[in-house]
Coordinates of C-alpha atoms in Angstrom, one line a residue:
M21 CA 0.2 -0.4 -0.3
A22 CA 1.2 3.6 -1.0
T23 CA 2.6 5.7 2.1
G24 CA 1.9 8.9 0.9
Q25 CA 0.0 11.2 -1.4
L26 CA -1.5 8.9 -4.3
F27 CA -2.8 12.1 -6.5
S28 CA -1.5 15.5 -7.8
R29 CA -2.1 18.2 -10.4
T30 CA -0.2 16.6 -12.9
T31 CA -2.1 12.9 -12.4
Q32 CA -3.8 11.7 -15.3
A33 CA -5.8 8.4 -15.9
L34 CA -7.0 6.0 -18.2
F35 CA -10.7 5.5 -18.0
Y36 CA -12.5 2.1 -19.1
N37 CA -15.5 1.4 -20.3
Y38 CA -16.8 4.4 -21.7
K39 CA -19.1 7.0 -19.9
Q40 CA -19.7 10.5 -21.5
L41 CA -21.0 12.5 -18.1
P42 CA -18.1 11.2 -15.3
I43 CA -15.8 12.0 -17.9
Q44 CA -17.1 15.4 -18.5
R45 CA -17.3 16.0 -14.9
M46 CA -13.2 14.9 -14.4
L47 CA -12.3 17.4 -17.6
D48 CA -14.8 20.4 -15.5
F49 CA -13.4 19.8 -12.7
D50 CA -10.0 19.7 -13.9
F51 CA -10.9 23.4 -15.2
L52 CA -12.1 24.4 -12.2
C53 CA -8.7 23.8 -10.4
G54 CA -7.0 25.4 -13.2
R55 CA -5.3 22.4 -14.2
E56 CA -3.0 22.7 -17.6
T57 CA -3.9 19.5 -18.7
P58 CA -7.0 17.1 -18.9
S59 CA -6.5 14.5 -16.0
V60 CA -8.1 12.1 -18.6
A61 CA -5.1 11.1 -20.7
G62 CA -6.9 8.3 -22.7
I63 CA -10.4 6.1 -23.1
I64 CA -10.0 2.1 -23.1
N65 CA -13.3 1.0 -25.4
P66 CA -13.0 -2.7 -25.9
G67 CA -13.0 -3.0 -29.3
A68 CA -13.3 0.2 -30.5
E69 CA -10.3 3.3 -31.4
G70 CA -10.2 6.4 -32.5
F71 CA -11.1 9.8 -30.5
Q72 CA -13.9 10.8 -28.6
K73 CA -14.4 14.9 -28.3
L74 CA -14.9 16.2 -25.0
F75 CA -14.5 19.9 -23.1
F76 CA -12.2 21.6 -21.1
G77 CA -13.7 24.2 -19.9
Q78 CA -14.5 25.9 -23.2
E79 CA -11.7 24.3 -25.5
E80 CA -13.1 21.3 -27.3
I81 CA -10.5 18.5 -27.0
A82 CA -10.1 14.9 -29.0
I83 CA -9.3 12.1 -26.2
P84 CA -7.4 8.7 -27.8
V85 CA -10.0 6.0 -27.1
H86 CA -7.8 2.5 -27.4
S87 CA -8.8 -1.4 -27.7
T88 CA -7.1 -3.0 -25.3
I89 CA -5.6 -2.0 -22.1
E90 CA -2.0 -3.2 -23.3
A91 CA -2.4 -0.3 -25.8
A92 CA -3.4 2.5 -23.7
C93 CA -0.8 2.0 -21.9
A94 CA 1.8 1.9 -24.0
A95 CA 0.4 5.2 -25.7
H96 CA 0.2 7.0 -22.3
P97 CA 3.0 5.9 -19.9
T98 CA 2.7 8.6 -17.7
A99 CA -1.1 7.7 -16.7
D100 CA -0.7 5.9 -13.6
V101 CA -4.6 5.5 -12.3
F102 CA -6.5 3.3 -13.9
I103 CA -10.8 4.6 -13.5
N104 CA -12.5 1.0 -14.2
F105 CA -16.5 1.9 -15.4
A106 CA -16.9 -1.9 -16.4
S107 CA -19.4 -4.1 -15.1
Y108 CA -19.2 -6.5 -12.2
R109 CA -19.0 -9.4 -15.0
S110 CA -15.8 -8.1 -16.0
A111 CA -14.3 -5.5 -13.4
A112 CA -12.2 -8.0 -12.1
A113 CA -10.8 -9.4 -15.2
S114 CA -9.6 -5.9 -16.6
S115 CA -8.4 -4.7 -13.4
M116 CA -5.8 -7.1 -12.5
S117 CA -5.0 -6.5 -16.6
A118 CA -4.5 -3.2 -15.6
L119 CA -2.8 -3.9 -12.0
K120 CA -0.1 -6.2 -14.2
Q121 CA 0.7 -2.7 -16.2
P122 CA 3.8 -1.5 -15.0
T123 CA 2.7 1.8 -15.7
I124 CA -0.5 1.1 -13.0
R125 CA -0.1 2.4 -9.6
V126 CA -4.0 3.2 -8.5
V127 CA -6.9 0.8 -9.8
A128 CA -10.2 2.6 -9.2
I129 CA -13.1 -0.1 -9.1
I130 CA -16.5 1.2 -9.6
A131 CA -18.7 -1.8 -9.6
E132 CA -20.8 -3.3 -7.2
G133 CA -20.9 -7.4 -7.3
V134 CA -17.7 -8.1 -8.1
P135 CA -17.2 -11.8 -6.7
E136 CA -15.3 -11.7 -3.1
S137 CA -12.8 -14.3 -4.4
D138 CA -11.7 -11.9 -7.3
T139 CA -11.4 -8.9 -5.1
K140 CA -8.9 -10.8 -2.9
Q141 CA -6.8 -12.4 -5.6
L142 CA -6.9 -8.4 -6.5
I143 CA -6.2 -7.1 -3.1
A144 CA -2.9 -9.7 -2.8
Y145 CA -1.3 -8.4 -6.2
A146 CA -1.7 -5.6 -5.3
R147 CA -0.3 -5.5 -2.1
S148 CA 2.6 -7.4 -3.2
N149 CA 3.5 -4.9 -6.1
N150 CA 3.3 -1.9 -3.5
K151 CA -0.4 -0.6 -5.8
V152 CA -4.0 0.7 -4.3
V153 CA -7.1 -1.0 -5.3
I154 CA -9.9 1.9 -4.6
G155 CA -13.1 -0.2 -4.2
P156 CA -14.6 -1.9 -5.3
A157 CA -18.0 -0.9 -5.5
T158 CA -16.7 2.9 -4.6
V159 CA -17.5 6.6 -6.2
G160 CA -14.1 6.7 -6.1
G161 CA -11.9 9.5 -4.1
I162 CA -10.7 12.9 -4.9
Q163 CA -7.4 15.3 -4.0
A164 CA -9.4 19.0 -3.8
G165 CA -7.7 21.3 -6.2
A166 CA -6.1 18.5 -8.3
F167 CA -7.6 15.7 -9.3
K168 CA -10.9 13.0 -9.2
I169 CA -12.1 10.1 -9.8
G170 CA -15.2 9.7 -12.2
D171 CA -18.1 11.5 -10.5
T172 CA -17.2 11.2 -7.2
A173 CA -18.4 14.6 -5.3
G174 CA -21.1 15.0 -7.8
T175 CA -22.0 17.9 -9.6
I176 CA -19.9 21.4 -10.4
D177 CA -22.5 22.6 -8.5
N178 CA -22.0 20.4 -5.4
I179 CA -17.9 20.5 -6.0
V180 CA -18.2 24.3 -5.8
H181 CA -20.3 24.4 -2.8
C182 CA -18.1 22.1 -1.2
K183 CA -14.5 23.9 -2.1
L184 CA -13.1 20.6 -3.6
Y185 CA -12.0 23.3 -6.5
R186 CA -8.9 24.3 -3.6
P187 CA -7.1 22.2 -1.3
G188 CA -7.6 22.4 2.6
S189 CA -7.0 20.9 5.8
V190 CA -8.5 17.4 6.2
G191 CA -8.1 14.0 5.0
F192 CA -11.0 12.3 4.9
V193 CA -12.2 8.2 4.3
S194 CA -15.3 6.8 4.4
K195 CA -17.5 3.5 3.1
S196 CA -20.0 5.6 1.5
G197 CA -19.7 7.5 -1.9
G198 CA -23.1 9.2 -0.9
M199 CA -21.9 10.0 2.6
S200 CA -18.3 10.9 1.4
N201 CA -20.6 13.9 -0.6
E202 CA -23.1 14.5 2.0
M203 CA -19.2 15.3 4.5
Y204 CA -17.5 16.8 2.1
N205 CA -20.7 19.6 2.8
T206 CA -20.2 18.9 6.3
I207 CA -16.6 19.7 6.4
A208 CA -16.4 22.7 4.4
R209 CA -18.5 24.5 6.3
V210 CA -17.0 24.0 9.5
T211 CA -13.3 23.4 8.9
D212 CA -11.1 25.2 5.1
G213 CA -12.1 21.9 3.4
I214 CA -11.1 18.9 2.5
Y215 CA -7.4 18.1 1.5
E216 CA -8.2 14.2 -0.2
G217 CA -11.1 11.9 0.6
I218 CA -11.3 8.3 -0.1
A219 CA -14.3 6.4 -0.6
I220 CA -13.0 3.0 -0.2
G221 CA -16.4 1.2 -1.0
G222 CA -18.9 -1.4 0.8
D223 CA -18.7 -4.5 -0.2
V224 CA -16.8 -6.7 2.7
F225 CA -13.1 -7.4 0.9
P226 CA -12.3 -3.3 0.0
G227 CA -9.2 -3.1 -1.7
S228 CA -8.2 -0.4 0.8
T229 CA -9.1 -0.2 4.5
L230 CA -10.1 2.8 6.4
S231 CA -6.5 2.7 8.6
D232 CA -4.6 2.6 5.3
H233 CA -6.0 5.9 4.0
I234 CA -5.4 7.5 7.6
L235 CA -1.7 6.3 7.4
R236 CA -0.8 8.2 4.3
F237 CA -3.0 10.7 5.3
N238 CA -0.4 11.0 8.2
N239 CA 2.6 11.5 6.3
I240 CA 1.1 13.6 3.7
P241 CA 2.3 17.4 5.7
Q242 CA -1.0 19.6 4.1
V243 CA -3.2 17.0 5.8
K244 CA -3.7 18.5 9.4
M245 CA -6.8 16.5 10.7
M246 CA -8.4 13.1 9.7
V247 CA -12.1 12.3 9.8
V248 CA -13.3 8.8 9.2
L249 CA -16.6 7.6 8.5
G250 CA -17.2 3.6 9.1
E251 CA -20.2 1.9 9.3
L252 CA -21.5 -1.4 11.3
G253 CA -20.4 -4.7 10.1
G254 CA -16.7 -6.1 9.3
R255 CA -13.9 -5.2 11.2
D256 CA -12.0 -2.6 8.9
E257 CA -12.1 0.1 12.1
Y258 CA -9.9 -2.2 14.6
S259 CA -7.1 -1.8 12.4
L260 CA -7.2 1.7 12.8
V261 CA -7.4 1.3 16.4
E262 CA -4.4 -0.5 16.5
A263 CA -3.0 2.0 14.5
L264 CA -3.8 4.6 17.1
K265 CA -2.6 2.7 20.2
Q266 CA 0.6 1.7 18.6
G267 CA 1.1 5.7 17.8
K268 CA 1.4 5.2 14.4
V269 CA -0.8 8.1 14.1
N270 CA 0.2 11.5 15.5
K271 CA -2.5 13.8 13.5
P272 CA -6.1 14.1 15.4
V273 CA -9.0 11.8 14.2
V274 CA -12.1 12.3 14.3
A275 CA -14.2 9.3 14.0
W276 CA -17.7 7.7 13.5
V277 CA -19.5 4.4 12.7
S278 CA -22.6 4.7 11.7
G279 CA -25.3 2.0 12.5
T280 CA -26.1 2.4 16.0
C281 CA -29.6 2.2 15.3
A282 CA -29.3 -1.3 14.8
R283 CA -29.9 -2.8 18.3
L284 CA -33.6 -1.6 17.7
F285 CA -34.7 -4.4 15.2
K286 CA -34.9 -7.9 16.7
S287 CA -32.4 -9.7 13.9
E288 CA -29.8 -9.1 11.7
V289 CA -30.2 -5.9 9.5
Q290 CA -28.8 -5.1 6.5
F291 CA -28.0 -1.4 5.8
G292 CA -27.4 -1.3 1.9
H293 CA -23.5 -2.1 1.7
A294 CA -22.7 -5.7 1.2
G295 CA -20.2 -5.2 4.3
A296 CA -22.7 -3.4 6.4
K297 CA -24.7 -6.2 8.4
S298 CA -25.3 -6.2 12.2
G299 CA -23.3 -9.3 12.9
G300 CA -21.6 -10.0 16.2
E301 CA -20.9 -7.5 19.4
M302 CA -17.5 -6.5 17.9
E303 CA -18.8 -5.6 14.6
S304 CA -21.6 -3.3 16.0
A305 CA -21.3 0.0 15.6
Q306 CA -21.4 1.1 19.5
A307 CA -18.6 -1.7 20.1
K308 CA -16.3 0.2 17.0
N309 CA -17.0 3.5 18.4
Q310 CA -16.0 2.6 21.5
A311 CA -12.9 1.2 20.9
L312 CA -12.0 4.0 18.5
R313 CA -12.4 6.4 21.2
E314 CA -10.3 4.3 24.2
A315 CA -7.7 4.0 21.3
G316 CA -8.0 8.1 21.1
A317 CA -10.2 9.0 17.8
V318 CA -12.0 12.0 18.6
V319 CA -15.5 10.4 18.4
P320 CA -18.9 12.3 18.8
T321 CA -21.9 10.7 21.3
S322 CA -24.2 10.6 17.6
Y323 CA -24.1 11.6 14.2
E324 CA -25.9 14.3 14.6
A325 CA -23.1 15.8 17.1
L326 CA -20.1 14.8 13.9
E327 CA -20.5 18.3 12.7
A328 CA -19.8 20.1 16.2
T329 CA -16.8 17.9 16.8
I330 CA -14.9 18.7 13.5
K331 CA -15.6 22.3 13.8
E332 CA -13.9 22.2 16.9
T333 CA -11.3 19.7 16.7
F334 CA -10.6 22.0 13.8
E335 CA -10.5 25.3 15.6
Q336 CA -8.6 23.9 18.4
L337 CA -6.0 23.0 16.1
V338 CA -6.0 26.8 14.8
E339 CA -5.5 28.0 17.6
E340 CA -2.7 25.6 18.7
G341 CA -1.0 27.5 15.3
K342 CA -1.0 23.9 13.5
I343 CA -3.7 25.0 10.9
T344 CA -3.5 28.2 9.0
P345 CA -6.9 28.5 7.6
V346 CA -6.2 28.5 3.5
K347 CA -7.5 31.3 2.0
E348 CA -10.6 31.4 -0.5
V349 CA -10.3 31.8 -4.1
K350 CA -13.0 32.3 -6.7
P351 CA -12.9 29.4 -9.2
P352 CA -13.4 30.1 -12.7
Q353 CA -17.3 29.5 -14.3
I354 CA -17.7 26.0 -16.0
P355 CA -19.3 26.7 -19.3
E356 CA -23.0 25.0 -20.0
D357 CA -23.3 21.7 -22.0
L358 CA -25.6 21.8 -24.8
N359 CA -28.9 20.6 -22.7
S360 CA -28.4 22.9 -20.4
A361 CA -27.7 25.4 -22.3
I362 CA -30.3 25.3 -24.8
K363 CA -33.0 25.8 -21.5
S364 CA -31.2 28.9 -19.9
G365 CA -29.8 30.5 -23.5
K366 CA -26.5 29.6 -23.2
V367 CA -24.6 27.4 -25.9
R368 CA -21.2 26.0 -26.4
A369 CA -21.3 24.1 -29.8
P370 CA -19.4 21.0 -30.2
T371 CA -17.4 20.2 -33.7
H372 CA -18.2 18.2 -36.4
I373 CA -15.3 17.0 -38.1
I374 CA -11.5 16.2 -36.7
S375 CA -8.4 17.1 -38.6
T376 CA -4.8 15.7 -37.9
I377 CA -3.2 16.4 -41.2
S378 CA -3.4 19.9 -41.6
D379 CA -4.3 23.4 -39.8
D380 CA -4.8 26.9 -41.6
R381 CA -5.7 28.9 -38.5
G382 CA -2.6 30.2 -37.9
E383 CA -0.2 32.8 -40.5
E384 CA 0.5 30.6 -42.7
P385 CA -1.3 27.0 -43.3
C386 CA 0.6 24.2 -42.1
Y387 CA 1.1 20.5 -43.2
A388 CA 1.2 18.1 -40.5
G389 CA 3.0 20.7 -38.2
V390 CA 5.2 21.7 -40.8
P391 CA 5.0 25.2 -42.4
M392 CA 4.4 26.0 -45.9
S393 CA 7.0 28.7 -45.7
S394 CA 9.5 25.7 -44.5
I395 CA 8.5 23.6 -47.2
V396 CA 9.1 26.2 -50.1
E397 CA 12.2 27.3 -48.6
Q398 CA 13.6 23.4 -48.3
G399 CA 12.7 22.4 -52.1
L400 CA 10.4 20.0 -51.2
G401 CA 8.2 18.4 -53.6
V402 CA 5.1 17.0 -54.3
G403 CA 6.4 13.6 -52.6
D404 CA 7.4 15.4 -49.6
V405 CA 4.1 17.2 -49.6
I406 CA 2.2 13.7 -50.2
S407 CA 3.8 11.8 -47.2
L408 CA 3.0 14.7 -44.8
L409 CA -1.0 15.2 -45.9
W410 CA -1.1 11.4 -46.0
F411 CA 1.3 10.3 -43.6
K412 CA 1.6 12.7 -40.9
R413 CA 5.2 12.4 -41.3
S414 CA 8.5 13.4 -43.3
L415 CA 9.8 10.5 -45.5
P416 CA 13.8 10.3 -46.9
R417 CA 14.3 11.9 -50.2
Y418 CA 14.3 8.6 -52.2
C419 CA 10.6 7.4 -50.6
T420 CA 9.9 10.7 -51.5
K421 CA 11.0 10.8 -55.4
F422 CA 9.3 7.0 -55.3
I423 CA 6.0 8.9 -55.0
E424 CA 6.9 11.3 -57.3
I425 CA 8.1 8.8 -60.2
C426 CA 5.0 6.5 -59.8
I427 CA 2.6 9.6 -60.6
M428 CA 4.8 10.3 -63.7
L429 CA 4.5 6.9 -64.6
C430 CA 0.8 6.5 -64.0
A431 CA -0.5 9.5 -65.2
D432 CA -1.9 8.9 -68.6
H433 CA -2.7 5.2 -70.7
G434 CA -4.0 6.9 -73.4
P435 CA -7.1 8.0 -74.7
C436 CA -8.7 4.3 -74.7
V437 CA -8.8 3.0 -71.4
S438 CA -12.1 3.3 -69.6
G439 CA -10.9 6.2 -67.3
A440 CA -9.7 9.0 -70.0
H441 CA -13.0 7.3 -72.2
N442 CA -15.4 8.3 -69.9
T443 CA -13.6 11.9 -69.3
I444 CA -13.4 12.3 -73.2
V445 CA -17.5 11.8 -73.4
T446 CA -17.9 13.9 -70.6
A447 CA -16.1 16.9 -72.1
R448 CA -17.6 17.0 -75.4
A449 CA -20.9 16.7 -74.0
G450 CA -20.1 20.8 -73.1
K451 CA -19.9 19.9 -69.1
D452 CA -17.3 21.2 -67.0
L453 CA -13.8 20.1 -65.1
V454 CA -14.7 19.0 -62.2
S455 CA -17.8 16.2 -64.1
S456 CA -15.8 15.5 -67.0
L457 CA -12.8 14.6 -63.7
V458 CA -15.2 12.5 -61.4
S459 CA -16.4 10.8 -64.8
G460 CA -13.7 9.3 -65.2
L461 CA -12.5 8.8 -61.8
L462 CA -15.3 7.6 -61.2
T463 CA -14.2 4.1 -63.7
I464 CA -11.4 3.0 -60.6
G465 CA -12.0 -0.4 -59.4
P466 CA -10.5 -3.2 -59.5
R467 CA -10.2 -3.6 -63.0
F468 CA -9.0 0.2 -63.4
G469 CA -6.5 1.2 -61.4
G470 CA -7.9 -0.8 -57.9
A471 CA -4.9 -3.9 -58.9
I472 CA -2.4 -1.8 -57.2
D473 CA -4.4 -2.4 -53.3
D474 CA -5.1 -5.7 -54.2
A475 CA -1.4 -6.5 -55.8
A476 CA 0.1 -5.2 -51.9
R477 CA -2.8 -7.0 -50.1
Y478 CA -2.3 -10.2 -51.9
F479 CA 1.5 -10.4 -52.2
K480 CA 1.8 -9.0 -48.9
D481 CA -0.5 -11.2 -47.3
A482 CA 1.6 -14.4 -49.7
Y483 CA 5.3 -13.3 -48.4
D484 CA 4.1 -13.0 -44.9
R485 CA 2.8 -16.3 -44.7
G486 CA 6.0 -17.6 -46.1
L487 CA 4.0 -18.9 -49.4
T488 CA 6.2 -19.8 -52.6
P489 CA 5.2 -18.7 -55.8
Y490 CA 3.8 -22.1 -56.7
E491 CA 1.8 -21.9 -53.6
F492 CA 0.4 -18.6 -54.0
V493 CA -0.4 -19.1 -57.3
E494 CA -2.5 -22.4 -57.3
S495 CA -4.4 -21.1 -54.3
M496 CA -5.6 -18.0 -55.9
K497 CA -6.1 -20.3 -59.2
K498 CA -7.9 -22.7 -57.1
K499 CA -10.2 -19.7 -55.5
G500 CA -11.0 -18.7 -58.9
I501 CA -9.0 -14.9 -58.5
R502 CA -6.5 -13.9 -60.7
V503 CA -3.0 -12.6 -59.4
P504 CA -3.1 -8.9 -59.2
G505 CA -0.7 -7.0 -60.5
I506 CA 0.3 -10.0 -63.0
G507 CA -0.7 -9.8 -66.7
H508 CA -0.5 -7.6 -69.8
R509 CA -2.7 -7.0 -72.3
I510 CA 0.6 -6.3 -75.1
K511 CA 3.4 -6.5 -72.9
R512 CA 5.2 -10.0 -72.5
G513 CA 8.4 -11.8 -71.1
D514 CA 10.6 -10.4 -73.8
N515 CA 8.8 -7.9 -74.5
R516 CA 8.9 -6.3 -71.3
D517 CA 7.0 -2.5 -69.4
K518 CA 9.4 -0.7 -69.4
R519 CA 8.1 1.3 -66.5
V520 CA 8.1 -1.4 -64.4
E521 CA 12.1 -1.8 -65.0
L522 CA 12.7 1.9 -64.4
L523 CA 10.5 1.0 -61.0
Q524 CA 12.5 -2.1 -60.6
L525 CA 15.9 -0.4 -61.4
F526 CA 15.0 2.9 -58.6
A527 CA 14.4 0.7 -56.2
R528 CA 17.6 -1.9 -56.2
T529 CA 19.7 1.5 -55.9
N530 CA 18.0 2.8 -53.5
F531 CA 15.9 1.2 -51.2
P532 CA 17.1 -0.6 -48.5
S533 CA 14.9 -3.6 -48.5
V534 CA 13.5 -4.9 -52.3
K535 CA 12.1 -7.9 -50.4
Y536 CA 8.2 -7.8 -51.7
M537 CA 9.7 -6.9 -55.1
E538 CA 12.0 -9.7 -55.3
Y539 CA 9.1 -12.0 -54.1
A540 CA 6.5 -10.6 -56.7
V541 CA 9.4 -11.1 -59.1
Q542 CA 9.5 -14.8 -58.7
V543 CA 6.4 -15.1 -59.0
E544 CA 6.5 -13.3 -62.8
T545 CA 9.1 -15.8 -62.7
Y546 CA 6.2 -19.1 -62.5
T547 CA 3.6 -17.2 -64.0
L548 CA 5.6 -17.2 -67.6
S549 CA 6.1 -20.7 -67.3
K550 CA 2.3 -20.8 -67.2
A551 CA 1.6 -17.9 -70.7
N552 CA 3.9 -15.3 -72.1
N553 CA 1.8 -12.4 -71.4
L554 CA 1.5 -13.0 -67.3
V555 CA 4.3 -10.3 -66.6
L556 CA 4.4 -7.9 -63.4
N557 CA 2.5 -5.2 -65.3
V558 CA 3.1 -1.6 -63.7
D559 CA 0.3 -2.2 -60.9
G560 CA 1.7 -5.1 -59.4
A561 CA 5.6 -2.9 -59.6
I562 CA 4.2 -0.1 -57.5
G563 CA 2.0 -2.6 -55.1
S564 CA 5.0 -4.6 -54.3
L565 CA 7.4 -1.5 -54.0
F566 CA 5.6 0.5 -52.1
L567 CA 5.2 -2.5 -49.4
D568 CA 9.2 -2.1 -49.3
L569 CA 8.7 1.3 -48.8
L570 CA 7.2 1.2 -46.4
A571 CA 8.9 -1.4 -44.2
G572 CA 12.4 -0.5 -45.3
S573 CA 11.5 3.4 -44.1
G574 CA 11.6 2.0 -40.5
L575 CA 9.1 4.8 -39.5
F576 CA 6.1 2.5 -39.8
T577 CA 4.6 0.0 -37.3
K578 CA 3.5 -3.7 -39.1
Q579 CA 0.5 -2.1 -37.5
E580 CA 0.3 1.0 -39.5
I581 CA 2.0 -0.6 -43.0
D582 CA -1.6 -3.3 -42.5
E583 CA -3.9 -0.4 -42.0
I584 CA -2.1 1.9 -45.0
V585 CA -2.7 -1.4 -47.1
E586 CA -6.1 -1.8 -46.0
I587 CA -7.7 1.3 -46.1
G588 CA -5.9 2.3 -49.9
Y589 CA -3.3 4.3 -50.0
L590 CA -2.3 2.6 -53.1
N591 CA -5.3 3.3 -54.8
G592 CA -4.9 7.2 -53.5
L593 CA -1.9 7.7 -56.0
F594 CA -3.2 5.9 -58.6
V595 CA -6.3 8.2 -58.1
L596 CA -3.7 11.4 -57.7
A597 CA -2.1 10.3 -61.1
R598 CA -4.2 9.6 -63.5
S599 CA -6.2 12.9 -62.5
I600 CA -3.4 14.4 -63.9
G601 CA -4.1 12.5 -67.5
L602 CA -7.6 13.2 -66.9
I603 CA -7.3 16.8 -67.0
G604 CA -5.4 16.5 -69.6
H605 CA -7.9 15.4 -71.6
T606 CA -10.4 17.7 -70.6
F607 CA -8.5 20.1 -71.8
D608 CA -7.6 18.4 -75.1
Q609 CA -11.1 18.0 -75.9
K610 CA -12.0 22.0 -75.0
R611 CA -9.1 23.2 -76.9
L612 CA -9.8 21.0 -80.4
K613 CA -13.8 22.1 -79.4
Q614 CA -14.8 19.0 -80.2
P615 CA -18.8 18.2 -80.5
L616 CA -20.9 15.8 -78.4
Y617 CA -19.6 12.3 -79.0
R618 CA -21.6 9.5 -80.7
H619 CA -20.4 6.2 -80.9
P620 CA -20.6 4.8 -84.5
W621 CA -23.4 2.0 -85.3
E622 CA -20.8 -0.5 -86.9
D623 CA -19.6 -0.7 -83.1
V624 CA -22.2 -1.9 -82.2
L625 CA -23.8 -5.7 -82.2
Y626 CA -27.3 -5.3 -82.2
T627 CA -29.1 -8.4 -81.3
K628 CA -32.7 -9.7 -81.5

């Protein structure tokens, strides 16, 4: 168990199982306290990835969403608190996964109903690895002016009312989350407020005990006195009794164990929490209160007298010079959310688009953070701009040069291919440039242009699985799929495509590795043994070499490479390149003032 402060103004957390309201309340508390950075570093939502938009004061921010605990911890190594909003069915497993991450120090489990055997395993692991579990069945905890867990302390209005936006001098620990809110209010009325408050949860076996936190508070210089709210059932309070008797606590402790009314009932009584049930005499509220009083705690005669007892203890510490009450500060105004703002006539509107590649709000546009002036001054080319806007990073010069070569080689393929034909027909119909261009682009697909994407996918899959060219080609044949990137209407084994040769020469000269291209060449050798026109075409060459560019540059992870291929970046390269030619055909027809196109009758087979 930790021996001192758990949280600070820089503490960041990972939030498991996305819940919009408690996360937004955490961010609103951050803003209220004047934190510079949001306390929620990332969200873990199993099966989902991307970003979640939320507010940090007036500013809308995008918080990363990760599909696994491991990925989130790797992406946010400074986040050491895990806030678990999983249901009771999965809370134990996800909490254990979090505890096993080296970056996680504190785990808060909100769910009720976690099996006690699972909780015991979590407690044992946490204690043996010097980590802290808060809960299960907890609302969490709060360090005033610094950090709060989920819905702790309720609404912003309640937080302001309880003065939790700045630290006070009182450490508070309770089993009950609901009673914590009441006690924050009580303590704020009669002292300078809470420094840290923890609700350990109402289960029979809490991850951390009342005495665990009192001992922590005793080691925190800013905490001058402690308040404990226990309840009947269990024997947790007796560990605090022993700590007091052994002199481990040298600051005043005001304590009350609720449930004294249980003796009015003839049978065993359950008071809501799993652990709050009257058992033997030692577990009664009266016995615990008496034991705490005898051990040196300040125990009132009733709950109604608790507020006055806290006030008296605080004022005595002030009189003795042990507490200098903190000065009050005015917290900033939190903007209203949309639903409530509509009623009050105040609105903060969310954005509808997230962009990570460019920004034109400053003095000059930036591509992936690189100012436009820098791009021009460095003499960067189209390939460099593509690397910034598509890949969000600057690629080595040989990579950007290869991209430019691909664009040049694929810019046009004559007027007879389907894309150019559609563009020419549309331009001759008197349509504008954009309409003519789009008409041609809409024909791009698996049979025209899209083969680059498919070639990369199939070559990568076959190479990564270690298939021989024979196994690859024959498996494709059994599936009835033509090998993308292989075959040409004109070129043959003895009449190679010059474009393919140029690409291969450039790659062999400049690329660190050409393993995918060499695999494609081996496939070509096998397919040529079947037919002389089954040569590696330009689609296959670009597809395989693009894999070599991504893998050989060392700038992309395996996951990123898979994503690039899956999304269709290579098809984007063909679309970009062919747009140059299609625009040229549009201008050509306009310049030549060509009339409306009509297909000749003799080129149509009319059948009955």
